[in-house]
PDB file of C-alpha atoms in Angstrom:
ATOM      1  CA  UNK A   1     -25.739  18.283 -10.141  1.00  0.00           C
ATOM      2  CA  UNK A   2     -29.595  19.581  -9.220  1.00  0.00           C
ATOM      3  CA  UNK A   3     -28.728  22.511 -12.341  1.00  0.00           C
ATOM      4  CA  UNK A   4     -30.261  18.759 -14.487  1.00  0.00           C
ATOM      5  CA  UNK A   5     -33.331  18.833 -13.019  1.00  0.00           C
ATOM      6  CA  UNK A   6     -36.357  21.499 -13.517  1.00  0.00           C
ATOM      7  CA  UNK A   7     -40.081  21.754 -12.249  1.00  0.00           C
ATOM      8  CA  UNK A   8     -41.528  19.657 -16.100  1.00  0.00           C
ATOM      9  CA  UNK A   9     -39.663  16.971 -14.480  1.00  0.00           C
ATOM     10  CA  UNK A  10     -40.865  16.977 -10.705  1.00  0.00           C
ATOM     11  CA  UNK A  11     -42.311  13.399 -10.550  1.00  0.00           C
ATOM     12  CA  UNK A  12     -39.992  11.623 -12.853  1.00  0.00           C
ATOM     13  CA  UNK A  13     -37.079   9.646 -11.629  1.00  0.00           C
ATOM     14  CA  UNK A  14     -33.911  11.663 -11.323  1.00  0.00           C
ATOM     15  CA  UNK A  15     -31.875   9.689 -13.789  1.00  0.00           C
ATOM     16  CA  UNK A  16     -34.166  10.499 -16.959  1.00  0.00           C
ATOM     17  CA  UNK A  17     -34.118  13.826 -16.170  1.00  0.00           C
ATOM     18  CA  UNK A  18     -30.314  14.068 -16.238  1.00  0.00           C
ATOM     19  CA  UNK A  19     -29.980  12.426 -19.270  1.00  0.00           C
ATOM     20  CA  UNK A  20     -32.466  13.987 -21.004  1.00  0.00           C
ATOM     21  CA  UNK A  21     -30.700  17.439 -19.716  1.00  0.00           C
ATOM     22  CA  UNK A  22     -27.129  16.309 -20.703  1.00  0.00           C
ATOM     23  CA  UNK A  23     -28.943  14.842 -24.422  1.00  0.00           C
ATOM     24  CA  UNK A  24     -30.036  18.037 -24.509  1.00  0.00           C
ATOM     25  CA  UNK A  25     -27.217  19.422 -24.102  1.00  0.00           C
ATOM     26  CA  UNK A  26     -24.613  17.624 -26.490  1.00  0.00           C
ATOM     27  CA  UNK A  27     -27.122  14.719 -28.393  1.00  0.00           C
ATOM     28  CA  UNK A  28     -23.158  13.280 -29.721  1.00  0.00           C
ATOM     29  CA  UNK A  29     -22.603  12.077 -25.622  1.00  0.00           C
ATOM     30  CA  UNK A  30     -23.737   8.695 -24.893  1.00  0.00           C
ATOM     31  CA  UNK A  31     -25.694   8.426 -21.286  1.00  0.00           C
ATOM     32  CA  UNK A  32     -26.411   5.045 -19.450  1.00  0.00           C
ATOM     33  CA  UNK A  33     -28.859   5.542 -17.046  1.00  0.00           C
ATOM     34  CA  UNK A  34     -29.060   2.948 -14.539  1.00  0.00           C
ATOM     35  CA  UNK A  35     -32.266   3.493 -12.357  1.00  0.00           C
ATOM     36  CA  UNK A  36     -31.105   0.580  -9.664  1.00  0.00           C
ATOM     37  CA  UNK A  37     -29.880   1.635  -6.285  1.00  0.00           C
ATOM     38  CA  UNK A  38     -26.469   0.991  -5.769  1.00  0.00           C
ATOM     39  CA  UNK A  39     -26.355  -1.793  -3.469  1.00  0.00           C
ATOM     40  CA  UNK A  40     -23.542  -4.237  -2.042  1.00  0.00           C
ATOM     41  CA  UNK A  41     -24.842  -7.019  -4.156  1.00  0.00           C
ATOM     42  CA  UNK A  42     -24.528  -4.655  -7.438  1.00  0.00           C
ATOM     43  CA  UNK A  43     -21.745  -2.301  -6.592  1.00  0.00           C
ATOM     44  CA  UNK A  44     -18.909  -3.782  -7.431  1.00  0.00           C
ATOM     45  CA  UNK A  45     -20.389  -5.004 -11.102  1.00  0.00           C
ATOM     46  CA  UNK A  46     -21.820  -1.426 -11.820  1.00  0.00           C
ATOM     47  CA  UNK A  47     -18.861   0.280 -10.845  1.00  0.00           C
ATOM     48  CA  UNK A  48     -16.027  -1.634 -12.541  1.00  0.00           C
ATOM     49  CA  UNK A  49     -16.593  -0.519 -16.043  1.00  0.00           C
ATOM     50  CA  UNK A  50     -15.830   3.079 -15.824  1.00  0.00           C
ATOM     51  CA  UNK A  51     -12.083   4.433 -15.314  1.00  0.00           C
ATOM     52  CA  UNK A  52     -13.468   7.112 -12.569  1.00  0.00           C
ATOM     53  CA  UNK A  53     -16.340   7.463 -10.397  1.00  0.00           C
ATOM     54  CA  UNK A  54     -18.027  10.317  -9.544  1.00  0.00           C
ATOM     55  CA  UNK A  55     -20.366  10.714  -6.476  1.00  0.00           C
ATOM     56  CA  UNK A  56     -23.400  13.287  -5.447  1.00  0.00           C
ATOM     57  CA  UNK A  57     -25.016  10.805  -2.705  1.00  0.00           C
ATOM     58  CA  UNK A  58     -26.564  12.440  -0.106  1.00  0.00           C
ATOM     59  CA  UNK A  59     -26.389   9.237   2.766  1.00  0.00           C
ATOM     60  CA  UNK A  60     -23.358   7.846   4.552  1.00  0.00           C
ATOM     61  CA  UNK A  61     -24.453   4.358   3.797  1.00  0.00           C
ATOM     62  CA  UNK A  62     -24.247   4.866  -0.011  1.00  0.00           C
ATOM     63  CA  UNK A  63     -20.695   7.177   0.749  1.00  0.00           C
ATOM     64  CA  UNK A  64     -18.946   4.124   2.485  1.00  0.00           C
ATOM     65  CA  UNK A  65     -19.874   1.654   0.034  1.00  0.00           C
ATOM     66  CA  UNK A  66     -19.014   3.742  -3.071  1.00  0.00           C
ATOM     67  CA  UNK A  67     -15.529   4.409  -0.880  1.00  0.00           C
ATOM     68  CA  UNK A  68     -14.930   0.501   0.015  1.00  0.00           C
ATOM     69  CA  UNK A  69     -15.671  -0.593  -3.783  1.00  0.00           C
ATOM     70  CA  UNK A  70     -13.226   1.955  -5.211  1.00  0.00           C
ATOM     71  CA  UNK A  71     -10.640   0.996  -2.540  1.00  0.00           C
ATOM     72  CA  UNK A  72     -10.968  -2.317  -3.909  1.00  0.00           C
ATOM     73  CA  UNK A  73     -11.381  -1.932  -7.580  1.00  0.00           C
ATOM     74  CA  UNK A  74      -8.298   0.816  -7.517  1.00  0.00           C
ATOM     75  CA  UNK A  75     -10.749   3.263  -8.853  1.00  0.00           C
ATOM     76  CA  UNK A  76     -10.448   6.943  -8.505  1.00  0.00           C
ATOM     77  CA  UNK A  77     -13.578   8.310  -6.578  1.00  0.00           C
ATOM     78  CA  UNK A  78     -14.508  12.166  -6.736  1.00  0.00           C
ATOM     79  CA  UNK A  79     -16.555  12.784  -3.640  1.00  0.00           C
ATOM     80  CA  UNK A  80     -18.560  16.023  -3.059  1.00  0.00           C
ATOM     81  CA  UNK A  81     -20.522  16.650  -0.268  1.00  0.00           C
ATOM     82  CA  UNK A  82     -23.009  19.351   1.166  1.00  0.00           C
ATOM     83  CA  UNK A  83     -24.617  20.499   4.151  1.00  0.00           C
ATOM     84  CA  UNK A  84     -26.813  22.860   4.420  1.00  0.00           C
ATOM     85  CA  UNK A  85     -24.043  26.225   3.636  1.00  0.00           C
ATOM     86  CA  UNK A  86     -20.958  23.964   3.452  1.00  0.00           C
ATOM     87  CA  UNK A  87     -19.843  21.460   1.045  1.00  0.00           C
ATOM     88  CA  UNK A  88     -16.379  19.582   0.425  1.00  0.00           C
ATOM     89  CA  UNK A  89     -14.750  17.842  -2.174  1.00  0.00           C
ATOM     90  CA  UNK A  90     -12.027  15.611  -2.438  1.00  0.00           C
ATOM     91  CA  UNK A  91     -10.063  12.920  -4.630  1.00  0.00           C
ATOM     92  CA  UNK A  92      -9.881   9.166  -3.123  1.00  0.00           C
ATOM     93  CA  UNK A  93      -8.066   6.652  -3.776  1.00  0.00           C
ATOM     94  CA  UNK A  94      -5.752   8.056  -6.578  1.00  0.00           C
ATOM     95  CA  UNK A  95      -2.227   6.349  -7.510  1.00  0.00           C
ATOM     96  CA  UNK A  96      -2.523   5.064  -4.284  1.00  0.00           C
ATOM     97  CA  UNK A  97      -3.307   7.828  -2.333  1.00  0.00           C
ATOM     98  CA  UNK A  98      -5.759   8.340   0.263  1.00  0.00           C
ATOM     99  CA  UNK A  99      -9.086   6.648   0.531  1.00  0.00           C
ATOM    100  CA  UNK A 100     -12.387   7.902   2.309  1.00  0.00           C
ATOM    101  CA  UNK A 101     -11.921   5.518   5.319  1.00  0.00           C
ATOM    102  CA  UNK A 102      -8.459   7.469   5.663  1.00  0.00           C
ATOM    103  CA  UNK A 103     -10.363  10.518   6.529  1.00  0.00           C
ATOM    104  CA  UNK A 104     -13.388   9.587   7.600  1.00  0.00           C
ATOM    105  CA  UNK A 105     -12.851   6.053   9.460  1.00  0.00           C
ATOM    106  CA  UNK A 106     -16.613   5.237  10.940  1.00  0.00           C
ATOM    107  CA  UNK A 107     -19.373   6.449   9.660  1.00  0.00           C
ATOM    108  CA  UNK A 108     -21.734   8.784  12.282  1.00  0.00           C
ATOM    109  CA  UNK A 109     -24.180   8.086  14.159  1.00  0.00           C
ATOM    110  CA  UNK A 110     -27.915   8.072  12.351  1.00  0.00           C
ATOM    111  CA  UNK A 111     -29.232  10.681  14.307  1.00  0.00           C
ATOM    112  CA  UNK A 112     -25.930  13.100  13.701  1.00  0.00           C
ATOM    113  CA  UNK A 113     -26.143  12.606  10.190  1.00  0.00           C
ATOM    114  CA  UNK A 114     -29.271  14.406   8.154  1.00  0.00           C
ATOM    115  CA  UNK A 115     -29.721  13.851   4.369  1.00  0.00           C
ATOM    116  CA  UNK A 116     -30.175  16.807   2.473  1.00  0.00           C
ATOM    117  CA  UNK A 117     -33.941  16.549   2.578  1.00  0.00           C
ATOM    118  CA  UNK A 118     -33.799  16.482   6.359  1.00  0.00           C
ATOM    119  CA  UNK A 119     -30.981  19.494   6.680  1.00  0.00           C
ATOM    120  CA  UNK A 120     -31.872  21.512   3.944  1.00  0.00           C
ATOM    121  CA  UNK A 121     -28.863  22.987   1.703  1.00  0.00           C
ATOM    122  CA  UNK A 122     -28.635  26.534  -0.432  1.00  0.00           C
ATOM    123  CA  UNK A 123     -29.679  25.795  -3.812  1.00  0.00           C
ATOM    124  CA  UNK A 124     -26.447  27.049  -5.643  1.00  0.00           C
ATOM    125  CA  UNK A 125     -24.051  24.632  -3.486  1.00  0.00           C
ATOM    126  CA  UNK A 126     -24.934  21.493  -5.565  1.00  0.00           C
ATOM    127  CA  UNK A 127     -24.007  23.157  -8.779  1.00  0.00           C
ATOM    128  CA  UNK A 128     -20.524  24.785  -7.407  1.00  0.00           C
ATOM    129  CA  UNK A 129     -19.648  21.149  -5.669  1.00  0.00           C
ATOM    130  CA  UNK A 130     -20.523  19.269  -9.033  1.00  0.00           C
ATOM    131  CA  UNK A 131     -18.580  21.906 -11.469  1.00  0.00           C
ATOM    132  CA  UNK A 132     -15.465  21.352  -8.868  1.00  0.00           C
ATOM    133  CA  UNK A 133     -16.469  17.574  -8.878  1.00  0.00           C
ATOM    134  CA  UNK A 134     -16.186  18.084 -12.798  1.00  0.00           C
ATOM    135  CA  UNK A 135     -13.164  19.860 -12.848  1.00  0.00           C
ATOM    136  CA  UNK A 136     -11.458  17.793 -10.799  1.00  0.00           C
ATOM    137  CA  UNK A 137     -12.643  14.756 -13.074  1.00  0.00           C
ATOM    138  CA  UNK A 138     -10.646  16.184 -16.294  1.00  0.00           C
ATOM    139  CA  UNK A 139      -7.760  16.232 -14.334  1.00  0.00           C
ATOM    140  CA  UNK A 140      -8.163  13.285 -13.127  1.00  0.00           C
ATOM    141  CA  UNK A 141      -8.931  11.885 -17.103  1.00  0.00           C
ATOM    142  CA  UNK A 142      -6.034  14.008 -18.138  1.00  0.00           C
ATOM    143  CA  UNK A 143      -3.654  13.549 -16.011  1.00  0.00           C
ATOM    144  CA  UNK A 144      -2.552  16.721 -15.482  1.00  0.00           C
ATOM    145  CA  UNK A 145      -2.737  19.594 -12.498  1.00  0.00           C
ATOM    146  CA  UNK A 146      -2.585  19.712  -9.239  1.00  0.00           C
ATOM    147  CA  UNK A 147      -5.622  17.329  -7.206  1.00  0.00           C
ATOM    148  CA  UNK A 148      -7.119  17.040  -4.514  1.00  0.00           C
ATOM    149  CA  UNK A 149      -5.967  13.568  -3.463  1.00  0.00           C
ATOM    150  CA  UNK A 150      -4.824  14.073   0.428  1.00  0.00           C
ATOM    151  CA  UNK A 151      -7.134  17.347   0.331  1.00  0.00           C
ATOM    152  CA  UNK A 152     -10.327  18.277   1.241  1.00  0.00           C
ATOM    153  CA  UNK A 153     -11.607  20.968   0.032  1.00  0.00           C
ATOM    154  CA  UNK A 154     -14.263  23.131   2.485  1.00  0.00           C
ATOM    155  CA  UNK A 155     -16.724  25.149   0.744  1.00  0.00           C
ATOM    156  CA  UNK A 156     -18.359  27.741   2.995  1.00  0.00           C
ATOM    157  CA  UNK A 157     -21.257  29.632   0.860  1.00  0.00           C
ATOM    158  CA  UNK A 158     -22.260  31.891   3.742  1.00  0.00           C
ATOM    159  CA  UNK A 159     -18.408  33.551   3.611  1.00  0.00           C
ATOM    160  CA  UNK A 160     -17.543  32.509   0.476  1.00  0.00           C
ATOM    161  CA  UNK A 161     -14.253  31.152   2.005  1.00  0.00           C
ATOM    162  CA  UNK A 162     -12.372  28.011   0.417  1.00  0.00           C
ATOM    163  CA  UNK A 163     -10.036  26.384   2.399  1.00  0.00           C
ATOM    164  CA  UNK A 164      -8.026  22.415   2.204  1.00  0.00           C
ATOM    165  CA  UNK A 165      -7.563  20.466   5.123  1.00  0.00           C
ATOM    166  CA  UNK A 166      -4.554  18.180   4.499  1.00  0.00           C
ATOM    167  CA  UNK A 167      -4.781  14.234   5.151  1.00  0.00           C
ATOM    168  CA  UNK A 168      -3.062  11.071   4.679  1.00  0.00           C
ATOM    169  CA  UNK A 169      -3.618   7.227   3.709  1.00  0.00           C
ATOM    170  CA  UNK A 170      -3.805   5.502   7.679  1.00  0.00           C
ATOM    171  CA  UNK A 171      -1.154   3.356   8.206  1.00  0.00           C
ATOM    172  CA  UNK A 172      -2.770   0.955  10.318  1.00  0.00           C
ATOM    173  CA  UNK A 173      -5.170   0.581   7.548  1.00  0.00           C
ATOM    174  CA  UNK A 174      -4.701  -2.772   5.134  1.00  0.00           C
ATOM    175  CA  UNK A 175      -5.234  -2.575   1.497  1.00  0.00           C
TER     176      UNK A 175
END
């Protein structure tokens, strides 16, 4: 995810220097940038064209709504997350499977909860998050291999140790 970005493009907004990057890159791949927040008055337009969504957000606000719109649009969602040394990624909402609310049912409290910015995070962790998030895309796409759906997967950088903490759809929860 941050691998896009370089210091020539400090002051310019995030999503022309990813597509310039991924132009760069492959020029044959087509990239929509859409430079509009992601609100609840947009969300479910922007988000119902494409077959699987893909998430790097760094607030809980933007992670429930992306989570609520795929739940209702039946949309795959590959969700990475990272914390300062940790990150985690998992696969919502697939063939029915678990959604976001299924793990994590309320979001925390404000003051619990730093953004990046605010926490800090090691500088590789975006890049080994995305490349799962990526991997875990094709998969997705392709239908094939084993996914994460009812999984998270726990990154810890500091011991390099990987492990999956099992979940399951809620049944108290309605769809």
């Amino acid at each position: 995810r941050q691998i896009v970005h370089n210091v020539s493009w400090v002051g310019k907004p995030k999503v022309e220097s990813a597509s310039n990057w991924i132009n760069g890159l492959n020029s044959d791949i087509d990239v929509i940038g859409i430079e509009d927040r992601l609100t609840q008055g947009n969300s479910l337009e922007r988000m119902s064209d494409y077959d699987v969504i893909i998430d790097g957000t760094d607030n809980f606000q933007s992670r429930y709504l992306i989570g609520d719109v795929c739940e209702i649009l039946g949309k795959p969602w590959i969700f990475g997350s990272i914390h300062r040394f940790e990150g985690q990624v998992s696969t919502f909402n697939l063939n029915g499977g678990p959604n976001y609310r299924d793990l994590f049912p309320t979001p925390p409290p404000p003051e619990l909860a730093p953004n990046c910015s605010e926490a800090g995070v090691i500088g590789v962790l975006p890049g080994i998050v995305g490349t799962i998030q990526a991997t875990e895309a094709i998969k997705v796409i392709l239908g094939i291999g084993h996914l994460l759906s009812g999984e998270l997967l726990v990154i810890d950088a500091l011991t390099m140790d990987f492990r999956k903490l099992e979940f399951s759809k809620n049944p108290d929860t309605v769809s």
